[in-house]
XYZ file of C-alpha atoms in Angstrom:
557
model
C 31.313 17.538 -0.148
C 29.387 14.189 0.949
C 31.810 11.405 0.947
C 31.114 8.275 -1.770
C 30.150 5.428 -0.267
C 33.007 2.426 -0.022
C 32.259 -0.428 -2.946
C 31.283 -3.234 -0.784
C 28.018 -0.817 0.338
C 27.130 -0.421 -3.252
C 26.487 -4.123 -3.306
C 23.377 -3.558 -1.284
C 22.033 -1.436 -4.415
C 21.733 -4.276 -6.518
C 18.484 -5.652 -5.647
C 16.819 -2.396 -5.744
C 17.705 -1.063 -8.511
C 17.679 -4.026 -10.863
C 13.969 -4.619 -9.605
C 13.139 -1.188 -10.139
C 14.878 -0.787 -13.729
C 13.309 -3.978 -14.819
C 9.368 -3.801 -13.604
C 9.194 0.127 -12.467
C 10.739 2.188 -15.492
C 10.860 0.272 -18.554
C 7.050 -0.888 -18.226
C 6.748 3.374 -17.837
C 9.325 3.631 -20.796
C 7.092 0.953 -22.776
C 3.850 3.377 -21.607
C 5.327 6.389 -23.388
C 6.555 4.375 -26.172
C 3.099 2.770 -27.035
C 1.064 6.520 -26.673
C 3.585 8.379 -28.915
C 5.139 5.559 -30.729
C 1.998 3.436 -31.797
C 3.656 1.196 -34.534
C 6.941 2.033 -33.767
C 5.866 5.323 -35.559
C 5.775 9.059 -33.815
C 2.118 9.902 -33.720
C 0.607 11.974 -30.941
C -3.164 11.358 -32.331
C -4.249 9.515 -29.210
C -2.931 12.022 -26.340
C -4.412 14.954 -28.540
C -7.444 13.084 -28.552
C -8.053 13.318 -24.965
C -8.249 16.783 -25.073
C -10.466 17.267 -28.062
C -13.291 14.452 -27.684
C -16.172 15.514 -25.208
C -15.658 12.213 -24.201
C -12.402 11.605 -23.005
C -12.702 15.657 -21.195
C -15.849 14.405 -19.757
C -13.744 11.477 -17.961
C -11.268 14.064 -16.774
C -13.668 16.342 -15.612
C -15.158 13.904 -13.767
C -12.018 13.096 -12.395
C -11.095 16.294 -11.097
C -14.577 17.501 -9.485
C -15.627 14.144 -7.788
C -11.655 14.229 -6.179
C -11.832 18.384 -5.436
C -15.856 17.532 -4.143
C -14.585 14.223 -1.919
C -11.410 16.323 -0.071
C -13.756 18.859 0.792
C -16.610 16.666 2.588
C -13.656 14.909 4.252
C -12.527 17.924 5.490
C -15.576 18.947 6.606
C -16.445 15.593 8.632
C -12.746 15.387 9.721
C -11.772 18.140 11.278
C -14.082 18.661 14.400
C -12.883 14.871 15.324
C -8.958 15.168 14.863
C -9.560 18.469 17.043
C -11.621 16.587 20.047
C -8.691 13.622 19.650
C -5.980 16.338 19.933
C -7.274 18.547 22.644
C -9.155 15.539 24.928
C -7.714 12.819 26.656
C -10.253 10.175 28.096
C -10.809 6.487 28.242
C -10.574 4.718 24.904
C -9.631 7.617 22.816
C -6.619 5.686 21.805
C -8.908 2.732 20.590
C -10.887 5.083 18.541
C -8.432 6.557 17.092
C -7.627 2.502 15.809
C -10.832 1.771 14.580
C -11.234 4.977 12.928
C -8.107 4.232 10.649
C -9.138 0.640 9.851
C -11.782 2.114 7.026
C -8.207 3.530 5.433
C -6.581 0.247 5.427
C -9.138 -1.808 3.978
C -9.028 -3.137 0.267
C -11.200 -0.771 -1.988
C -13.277 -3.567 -2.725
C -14.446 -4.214 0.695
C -15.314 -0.290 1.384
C -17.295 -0.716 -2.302
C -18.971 -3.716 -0.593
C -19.737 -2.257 2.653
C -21.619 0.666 0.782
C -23.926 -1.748 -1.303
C -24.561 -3.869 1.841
C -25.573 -0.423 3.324
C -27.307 1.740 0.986
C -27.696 -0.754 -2.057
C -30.954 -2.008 -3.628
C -30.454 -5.546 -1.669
C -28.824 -3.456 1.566
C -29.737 -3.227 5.342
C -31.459 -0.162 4.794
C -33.923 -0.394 1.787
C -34.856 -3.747 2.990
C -35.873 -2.618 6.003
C -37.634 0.176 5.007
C -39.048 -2.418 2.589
C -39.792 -4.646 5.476
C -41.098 -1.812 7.603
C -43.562 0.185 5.159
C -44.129 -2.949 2.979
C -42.705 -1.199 -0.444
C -42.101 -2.786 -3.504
C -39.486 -1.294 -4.610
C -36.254 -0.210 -2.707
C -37.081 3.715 -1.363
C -33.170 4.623 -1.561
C -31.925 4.802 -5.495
C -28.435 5.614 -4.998
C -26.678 2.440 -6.568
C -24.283 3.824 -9.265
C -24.424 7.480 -8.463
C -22.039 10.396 -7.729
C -23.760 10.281 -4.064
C -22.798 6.811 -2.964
C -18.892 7.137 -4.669
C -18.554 10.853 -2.423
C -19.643 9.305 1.079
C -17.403 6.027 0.248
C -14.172 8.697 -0.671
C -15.118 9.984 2.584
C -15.454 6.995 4.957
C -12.123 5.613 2.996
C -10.002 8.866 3.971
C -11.131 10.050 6.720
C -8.033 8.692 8.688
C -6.000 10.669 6.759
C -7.526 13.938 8.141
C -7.986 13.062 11.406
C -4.042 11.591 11.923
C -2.319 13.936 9.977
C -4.807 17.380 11.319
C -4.691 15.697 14.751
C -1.475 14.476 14.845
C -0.427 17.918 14.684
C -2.514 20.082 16.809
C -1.796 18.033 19.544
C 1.583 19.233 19.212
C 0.432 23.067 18.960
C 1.412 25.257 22.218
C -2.304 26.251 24.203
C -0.075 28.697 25.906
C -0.624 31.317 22.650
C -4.206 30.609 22.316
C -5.123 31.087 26.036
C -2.983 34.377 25.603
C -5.652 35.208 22.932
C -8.147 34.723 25.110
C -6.699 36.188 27.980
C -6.440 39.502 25.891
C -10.526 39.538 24.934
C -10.912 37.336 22.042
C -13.365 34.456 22.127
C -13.092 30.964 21.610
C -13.893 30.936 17.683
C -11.999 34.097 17.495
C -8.831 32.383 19.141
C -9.651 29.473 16.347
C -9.437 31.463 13.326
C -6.826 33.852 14.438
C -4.328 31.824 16.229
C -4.823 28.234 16.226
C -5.714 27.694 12.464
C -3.148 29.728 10.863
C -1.051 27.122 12.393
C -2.940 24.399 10.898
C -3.074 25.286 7.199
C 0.762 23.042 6.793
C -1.433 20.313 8.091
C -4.433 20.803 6.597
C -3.547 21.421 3.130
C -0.910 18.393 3.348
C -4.078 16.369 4.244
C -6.229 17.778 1.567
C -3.551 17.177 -1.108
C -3.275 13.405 0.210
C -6.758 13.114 0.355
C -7.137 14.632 -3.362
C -4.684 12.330 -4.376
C -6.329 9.249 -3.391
C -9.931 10.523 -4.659
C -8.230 10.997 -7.908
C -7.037 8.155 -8.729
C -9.549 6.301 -7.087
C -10.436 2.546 -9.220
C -11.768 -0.124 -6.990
C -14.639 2.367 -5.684
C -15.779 3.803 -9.072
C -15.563 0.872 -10.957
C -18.122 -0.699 -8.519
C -19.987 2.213 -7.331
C -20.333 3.771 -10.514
C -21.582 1.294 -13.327
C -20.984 1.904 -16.744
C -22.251 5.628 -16.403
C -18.973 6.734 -14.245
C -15.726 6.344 -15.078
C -12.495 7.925 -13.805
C -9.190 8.274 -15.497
C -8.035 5.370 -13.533
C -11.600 3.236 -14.245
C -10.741 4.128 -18.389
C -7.282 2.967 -18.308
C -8.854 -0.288 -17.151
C -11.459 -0.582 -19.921
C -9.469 1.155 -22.904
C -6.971 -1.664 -21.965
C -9.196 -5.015 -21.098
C -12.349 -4.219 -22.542
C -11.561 -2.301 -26.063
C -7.616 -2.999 -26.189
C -6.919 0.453 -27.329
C -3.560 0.260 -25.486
C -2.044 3.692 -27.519
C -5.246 5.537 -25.648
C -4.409 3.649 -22.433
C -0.844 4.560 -22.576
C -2.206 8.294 -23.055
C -4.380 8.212 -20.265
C -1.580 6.789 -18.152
C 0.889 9.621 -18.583
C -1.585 11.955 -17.342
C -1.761 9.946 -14.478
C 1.290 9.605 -13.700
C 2.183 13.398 -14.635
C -0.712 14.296 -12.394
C 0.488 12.236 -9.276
C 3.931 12.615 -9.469
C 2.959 17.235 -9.306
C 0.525 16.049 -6.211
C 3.367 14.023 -4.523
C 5.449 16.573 -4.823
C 3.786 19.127 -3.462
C 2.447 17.135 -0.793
C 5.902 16.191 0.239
C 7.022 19.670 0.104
C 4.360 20.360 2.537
C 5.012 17.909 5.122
C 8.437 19.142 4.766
C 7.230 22.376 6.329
C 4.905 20.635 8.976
C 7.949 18.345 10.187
C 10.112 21.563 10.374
C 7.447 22.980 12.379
C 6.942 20.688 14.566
C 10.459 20.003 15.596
C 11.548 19.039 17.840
C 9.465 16.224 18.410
C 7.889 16.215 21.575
C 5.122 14.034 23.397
C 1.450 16.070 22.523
C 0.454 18.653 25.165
C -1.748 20.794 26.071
C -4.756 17.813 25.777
C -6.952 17.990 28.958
C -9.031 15.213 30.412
C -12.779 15.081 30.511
C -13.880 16.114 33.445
C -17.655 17.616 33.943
C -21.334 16.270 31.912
C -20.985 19.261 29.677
C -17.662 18.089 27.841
C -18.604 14.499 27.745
C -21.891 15.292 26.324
C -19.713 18.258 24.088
C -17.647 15.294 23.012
C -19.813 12.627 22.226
C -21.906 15.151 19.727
C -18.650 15.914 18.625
C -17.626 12.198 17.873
C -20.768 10.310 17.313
C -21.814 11.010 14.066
C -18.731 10.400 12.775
C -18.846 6.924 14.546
C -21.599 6.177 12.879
C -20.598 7.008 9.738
C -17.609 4.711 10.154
C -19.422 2.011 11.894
C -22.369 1.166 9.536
C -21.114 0.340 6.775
C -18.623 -2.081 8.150
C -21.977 -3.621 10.518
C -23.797 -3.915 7.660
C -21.377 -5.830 5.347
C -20.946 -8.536 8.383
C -24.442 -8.557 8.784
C -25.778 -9.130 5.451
C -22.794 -11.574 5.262
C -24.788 -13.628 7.575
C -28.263 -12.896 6.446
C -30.005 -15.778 4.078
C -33.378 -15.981 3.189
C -33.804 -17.902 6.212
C -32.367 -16.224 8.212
C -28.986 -15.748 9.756
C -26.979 -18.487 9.017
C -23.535 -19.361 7.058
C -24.229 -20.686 4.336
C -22.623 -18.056 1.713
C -19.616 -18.885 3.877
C -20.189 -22.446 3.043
C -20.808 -21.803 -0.448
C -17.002 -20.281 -0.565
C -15.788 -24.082 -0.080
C -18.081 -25.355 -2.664
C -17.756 -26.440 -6.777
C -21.773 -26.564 -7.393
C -21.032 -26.892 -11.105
C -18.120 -29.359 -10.689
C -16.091 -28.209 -13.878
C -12.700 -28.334 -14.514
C -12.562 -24.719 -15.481
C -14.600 -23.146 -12.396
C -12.376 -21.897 -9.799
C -13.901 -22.114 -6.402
C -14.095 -19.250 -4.576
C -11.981 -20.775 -1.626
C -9.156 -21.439 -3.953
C -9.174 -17.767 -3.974
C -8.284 -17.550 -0.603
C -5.330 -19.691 -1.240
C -3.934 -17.639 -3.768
C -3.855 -14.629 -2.225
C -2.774 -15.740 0.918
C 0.257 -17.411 -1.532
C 0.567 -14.380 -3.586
C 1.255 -12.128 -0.228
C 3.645 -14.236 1.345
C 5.504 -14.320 -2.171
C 5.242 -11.141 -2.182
C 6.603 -10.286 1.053
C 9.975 -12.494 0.749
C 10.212 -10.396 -2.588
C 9.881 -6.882 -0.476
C 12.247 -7.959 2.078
C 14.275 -9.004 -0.516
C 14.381 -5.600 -2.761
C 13.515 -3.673 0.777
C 16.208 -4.340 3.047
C 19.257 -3.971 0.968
C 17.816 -0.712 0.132
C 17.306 0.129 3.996
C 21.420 -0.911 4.464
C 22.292 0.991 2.349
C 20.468 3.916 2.763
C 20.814 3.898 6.450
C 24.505 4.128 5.606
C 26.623 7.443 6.012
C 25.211 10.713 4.043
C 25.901 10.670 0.157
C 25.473 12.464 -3.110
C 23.977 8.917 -4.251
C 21.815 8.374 -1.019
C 20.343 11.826 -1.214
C 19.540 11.305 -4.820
C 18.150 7.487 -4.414
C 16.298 7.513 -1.181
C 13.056 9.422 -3.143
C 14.022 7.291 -5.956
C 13.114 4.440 -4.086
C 9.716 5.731 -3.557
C 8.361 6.838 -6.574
C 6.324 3.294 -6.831
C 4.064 4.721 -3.955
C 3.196 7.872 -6.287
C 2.344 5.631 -9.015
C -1.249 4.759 -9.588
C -1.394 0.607 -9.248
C -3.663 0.899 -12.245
C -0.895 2.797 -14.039
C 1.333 -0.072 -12.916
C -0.531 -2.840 -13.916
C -1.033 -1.596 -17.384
C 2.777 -0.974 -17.778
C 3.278 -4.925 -17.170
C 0.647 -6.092 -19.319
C 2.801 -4.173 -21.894
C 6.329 -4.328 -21.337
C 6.508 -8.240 -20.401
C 5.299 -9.697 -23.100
C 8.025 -10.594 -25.126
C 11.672 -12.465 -24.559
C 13.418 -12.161 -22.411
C 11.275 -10.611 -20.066
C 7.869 -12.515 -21.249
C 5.813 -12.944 -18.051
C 2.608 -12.476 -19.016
C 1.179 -15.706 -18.658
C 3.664 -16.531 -15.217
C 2.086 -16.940 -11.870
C 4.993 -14.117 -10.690
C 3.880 -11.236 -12.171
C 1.338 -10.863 -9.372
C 3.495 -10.943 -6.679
C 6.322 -8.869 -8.630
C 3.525 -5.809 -8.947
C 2.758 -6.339 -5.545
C 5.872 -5.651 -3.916
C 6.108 -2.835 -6.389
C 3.550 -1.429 -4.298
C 4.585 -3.290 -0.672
C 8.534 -2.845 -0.493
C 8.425 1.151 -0.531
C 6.772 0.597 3.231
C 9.621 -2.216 4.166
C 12.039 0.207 3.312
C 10.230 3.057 5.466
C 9.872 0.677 8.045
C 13.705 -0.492 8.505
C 15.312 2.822 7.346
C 14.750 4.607 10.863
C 15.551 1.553 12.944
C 18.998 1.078 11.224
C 19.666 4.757 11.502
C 19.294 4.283 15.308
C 21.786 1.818 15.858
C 25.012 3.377 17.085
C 28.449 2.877 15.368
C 29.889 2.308 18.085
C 27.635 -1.030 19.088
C 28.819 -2.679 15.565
C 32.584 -1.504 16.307
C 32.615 -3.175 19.939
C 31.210 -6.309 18.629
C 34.257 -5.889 16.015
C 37.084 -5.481 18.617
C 35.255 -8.391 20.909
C 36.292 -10.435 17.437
C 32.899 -10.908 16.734
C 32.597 -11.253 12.536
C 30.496 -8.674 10.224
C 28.175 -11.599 10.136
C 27.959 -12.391 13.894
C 28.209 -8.370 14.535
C 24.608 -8.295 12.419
C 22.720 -11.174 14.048
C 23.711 -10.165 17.841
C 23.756 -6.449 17.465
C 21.149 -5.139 14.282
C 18.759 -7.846 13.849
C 17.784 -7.363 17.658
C 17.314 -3.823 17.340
C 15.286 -3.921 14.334
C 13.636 -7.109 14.729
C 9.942 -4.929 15.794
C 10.665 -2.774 12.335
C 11.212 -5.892 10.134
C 8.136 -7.316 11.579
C 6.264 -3.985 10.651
C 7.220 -4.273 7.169
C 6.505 -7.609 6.679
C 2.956 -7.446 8.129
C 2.668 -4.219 5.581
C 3.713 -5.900 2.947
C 1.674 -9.288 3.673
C -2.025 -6.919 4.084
C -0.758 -4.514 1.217
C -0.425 -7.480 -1.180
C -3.915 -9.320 -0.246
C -6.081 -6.348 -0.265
C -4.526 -5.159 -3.639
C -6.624 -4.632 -6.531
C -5.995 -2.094 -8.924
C -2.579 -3.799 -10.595
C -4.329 -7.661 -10.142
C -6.684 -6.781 -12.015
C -5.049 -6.333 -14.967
C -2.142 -8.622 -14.585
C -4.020 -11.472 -12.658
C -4.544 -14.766 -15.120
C -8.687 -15.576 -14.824
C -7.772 -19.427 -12.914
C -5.404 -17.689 -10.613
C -8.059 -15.342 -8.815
C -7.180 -13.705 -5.719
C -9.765 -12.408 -2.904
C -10.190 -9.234 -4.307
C -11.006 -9.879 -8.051
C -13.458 -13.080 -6.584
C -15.472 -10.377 -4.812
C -15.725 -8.077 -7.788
C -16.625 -11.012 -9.975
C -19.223 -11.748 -7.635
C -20.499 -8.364 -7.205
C -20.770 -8.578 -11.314
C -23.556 -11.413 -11.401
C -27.021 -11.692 -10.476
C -28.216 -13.481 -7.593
C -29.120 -13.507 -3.838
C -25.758 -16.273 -3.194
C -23.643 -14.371 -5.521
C -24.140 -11.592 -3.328
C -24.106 -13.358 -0.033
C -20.875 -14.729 -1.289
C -19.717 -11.272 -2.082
C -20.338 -10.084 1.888
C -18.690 -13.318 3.028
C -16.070 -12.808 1.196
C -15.263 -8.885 1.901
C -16.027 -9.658 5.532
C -13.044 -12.330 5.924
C -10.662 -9.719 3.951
C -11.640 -7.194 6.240
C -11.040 -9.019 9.255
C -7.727 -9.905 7.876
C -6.487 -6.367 6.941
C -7.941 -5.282 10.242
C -6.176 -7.463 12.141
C -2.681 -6.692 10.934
C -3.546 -2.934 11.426
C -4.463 -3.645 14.787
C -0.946 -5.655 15.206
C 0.742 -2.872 13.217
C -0.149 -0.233 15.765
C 0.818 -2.716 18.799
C 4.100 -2.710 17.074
C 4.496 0.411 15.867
C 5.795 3.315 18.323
C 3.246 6.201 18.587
C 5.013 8.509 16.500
C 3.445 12.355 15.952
C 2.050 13.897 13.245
C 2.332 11.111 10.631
C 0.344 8.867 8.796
């Protein structure tokens, strides 16, 4: 039997758990109260009604076929990519691998911006076919379709293919596979036979992840699909702002979170049997160098059109960030700083800035706070309570921020929990979201340190809190600063909770660019791009510092 923990380690469980009771399960306790409890009366009318109006099963159809449509693409663009990155080694692969996770990392909003700077009626390429062929009218129509919301699921997730695929066929044995070969079969033969029987773990982890996402996909569909499109994320939003039909929202929520919760699961269970397989770790194998013209030119058909793919949208949006009517210039960055109507009530869009920039750094002290006595105490000796709390800890990450949002808007509106009108609830449902990756962060650098370190310190008459500063904050200091730079570009790229919980003079980046996106006008736009260019830069950037900080690790995302 797993020992109990002593007392004094239970203190660490405070934070966490009075966080997590307070804005994690009674907002979902107030969610299933309002769908079955409407009036503080049992009625299950709005739940049944999902599943008897055309409309609502429309909405969930739609749900379901654009995810099960956008996994499958993604596979299909993924997989020749993670296979090149696991089986060739060459200059800049490891940069390419970077850039082709950044797409993954960046705010929803952005990738929905990047799209319409692309392949919208005002993007680079209608007006240049406009420009070229002297048209009147844009010659690509794709603004608000199923088209434009598939290839933005796909530039979004393909990271999670090609890291999770790749990450583990580079640690796949060639020796069985040239044994294959050796004994008549040919290369594809070797493939389907040998090599991807031992992908499937991988690849249907991958596919569940990316499914997942897809599913409860918001920032994309809301601006990529117009009024027409709507998934069961997109109606949670506007049965809850736009009609106020909170009993229906609560409904739609559940499924949600019934939905995510059976996908997490399994998708956990899976990489359960990757890790397994894959143990023990080991540094990847098996990948050759590029040596002759045919495998370079092999490899850049491989790779290129997937470059492209990821590139152009992302050139675009900078570009037409720059692009005025006369020319490149910055004036929609300008405009950013500006108050053109002077009133007391507009909030310029550089205010913006400042809020989310003050929202994340709230929000990270918050995460460390909540995160790290979670990590101390998990990273503790093997218990009944550990075992049972360390997923526990988690579950925010399988609940949809939507979901979340909605479950605030809800549950704290009354005394004594009444924040809805507080400048904290933002930062409070963004560390909801954040601390989950402080706590994966710290957990395996604490669980490194050796007992022995702490109990030298001891008999050198060093004191518990002189033993922590010399002997654990050095060794975890690169982990902390991990999670905090999670946390910091988690919090100012979110969207999904914001927007329901945000108040309308407290904008953050985020909701500014969907607001602008929203009204007519060459500088609304412009401002849009401007805007969605500096967020991307910033959420770049701390990618690009996560994986200088980060160990190269194998086989996870």
């Amino acid at each position: 039997m797993a020992p109990s923990p002593p007392r004094g380690r239970l203190l660490f469980l405070l934070p966490p758990l009075l966080f997590l009771g307070l804005f994690y399960f009674y907002p979902l306790a107030r969610i299933f109260a309002v769908s079955f409890f409407p009036g503080d009366l049992w009625s299950p009318l709005e739940p049944k009604k999902l599943f008897t109006s055309g409309y609502y099963l429309s909405r969930l159809w739609f749900t379901f076929w654009q995810a099960a449509v956008s996994t499958l693409l993604t596979l299909a663009l993924a997989l020749p990519g993670a296979g090149l990155l696991a089986r060739y080694d060459f200059r800049g692969r490891a940069t390419l691998q970077t850039l082709a996770t950044i797409p993954f990392v960046l705010p929803t909003v952005v990738v929905a911006s990047a799209f319409q700077a692309l392949l919208g009626p005002h993007g680079l390429v209608n007006t240049g076919l406009m420009a070229i062929w002297e048209l009147p009218a844009p010659p690509i129509r794709v603004h608000q379709s199923v088209g434009l919301i598939l290839a933005a699921h796909v530039f979004y997730n393909y990271a999670v293919v090609l890291r999770i695929v790749g990450g583990f066929w580079a640690q796949l044995a060639p020796e069985i596979n040239e044994a294959a070969r050796m004994l008549g079969a040919s290369g594809w033969q070797a493939f389907r036979r040998v090599t991807l029987p031992q992908l499937q773990p991988a690849i249907l982890a991958a596919a569940l992840l990316v499914f997942m996402f897809c599913f409860s996909s918001f920032g994309v569909v809301l601006i990529l699909g117009g009024p027409r499109l709507a998934t069961i994320e997109v109606e949670i939003y506007r049965q809850a702002v736009h009609l106020f039909n909170l009993p229906l929202a609560g409904a739609l929520s559940l499924i949600q979170i019934l939905f995510t919760f059976g996908l997490m699961w399994a998708y956990t269970a899976l990489q359960r049997r990757s890790a397994l397989a894959l143990m023990p770790a080991a540094p990847a194998f098996g990948r050759r160098a590029v040596q002759t013209a045919g495998e370079r030119l092999f490899l850049g058909l491989g790779l290129l059109p997937a470059a492209i793919f990821l590139s152009a949208p992302l050139a675009a949006l900078l570009l037409q960030s720059f692009t005025t009517e006369n020319g490149l210039g910055l004036a929609f960055y300008r405009a950013l700083v500006e108050n053109p109507s002077q009133s007391l009530f507009f909030v310029p869009p550089f205010h913006a800035m400042g809020y989310s920039v003050g929202f994340a750094l709230t929000a990270l002290l918050l995460a460390l706070a909540v995160g790290l006595p979670a990590a101390l105490f998990l990273a503790g000796p093997p218990s009944r309570l550990s075992a049972l709390l360390d997923p526990l800890f988690m579950l925010p990450l399988s609940t949809s921020a939507v979901t979340l949002g909605f479950g605030f808007i809800i549950a704290l509106d009354r005394p004594p929990l009444n924040l809805r009108n507080s400048p904290w609830l933002v930062p409070v449902a963004h560390c909801l979201v954040a601390f989950p990756f402080v706590l994966r962060s710290l957990l395996p650098a604490l669980r490194s340190i050796p007992e022995s370190l702490r109990e030298a310190a001891s008999l050198l008459g060093a004191s518990p809190r002189q033993v922590w500063r010399s002997v654990d904050l050095p060794i975890i200091g690169r982990a902390l600063l991990v999670g905090m730079v999670f946390a910091f570009t988690v919090s100012m790229g979110e969207f999904g909770a914001t927007a329901l919980v945000a108040r309308p003079q407290t904008p953050t980046m985020p909701l500014a660019i969907f607001r602008f996106l929203g009204q007519p006008g060459a500088l609304n736009y412009g401002q849009a791009m401007a805007m969605s260019s500096l967020l991307m830069i910033v959420t770049a950037a701390g990618f690009v510092l996560l994986e200088k900080l980060r160990p190269e690790t194998s086989g996870g995302f």
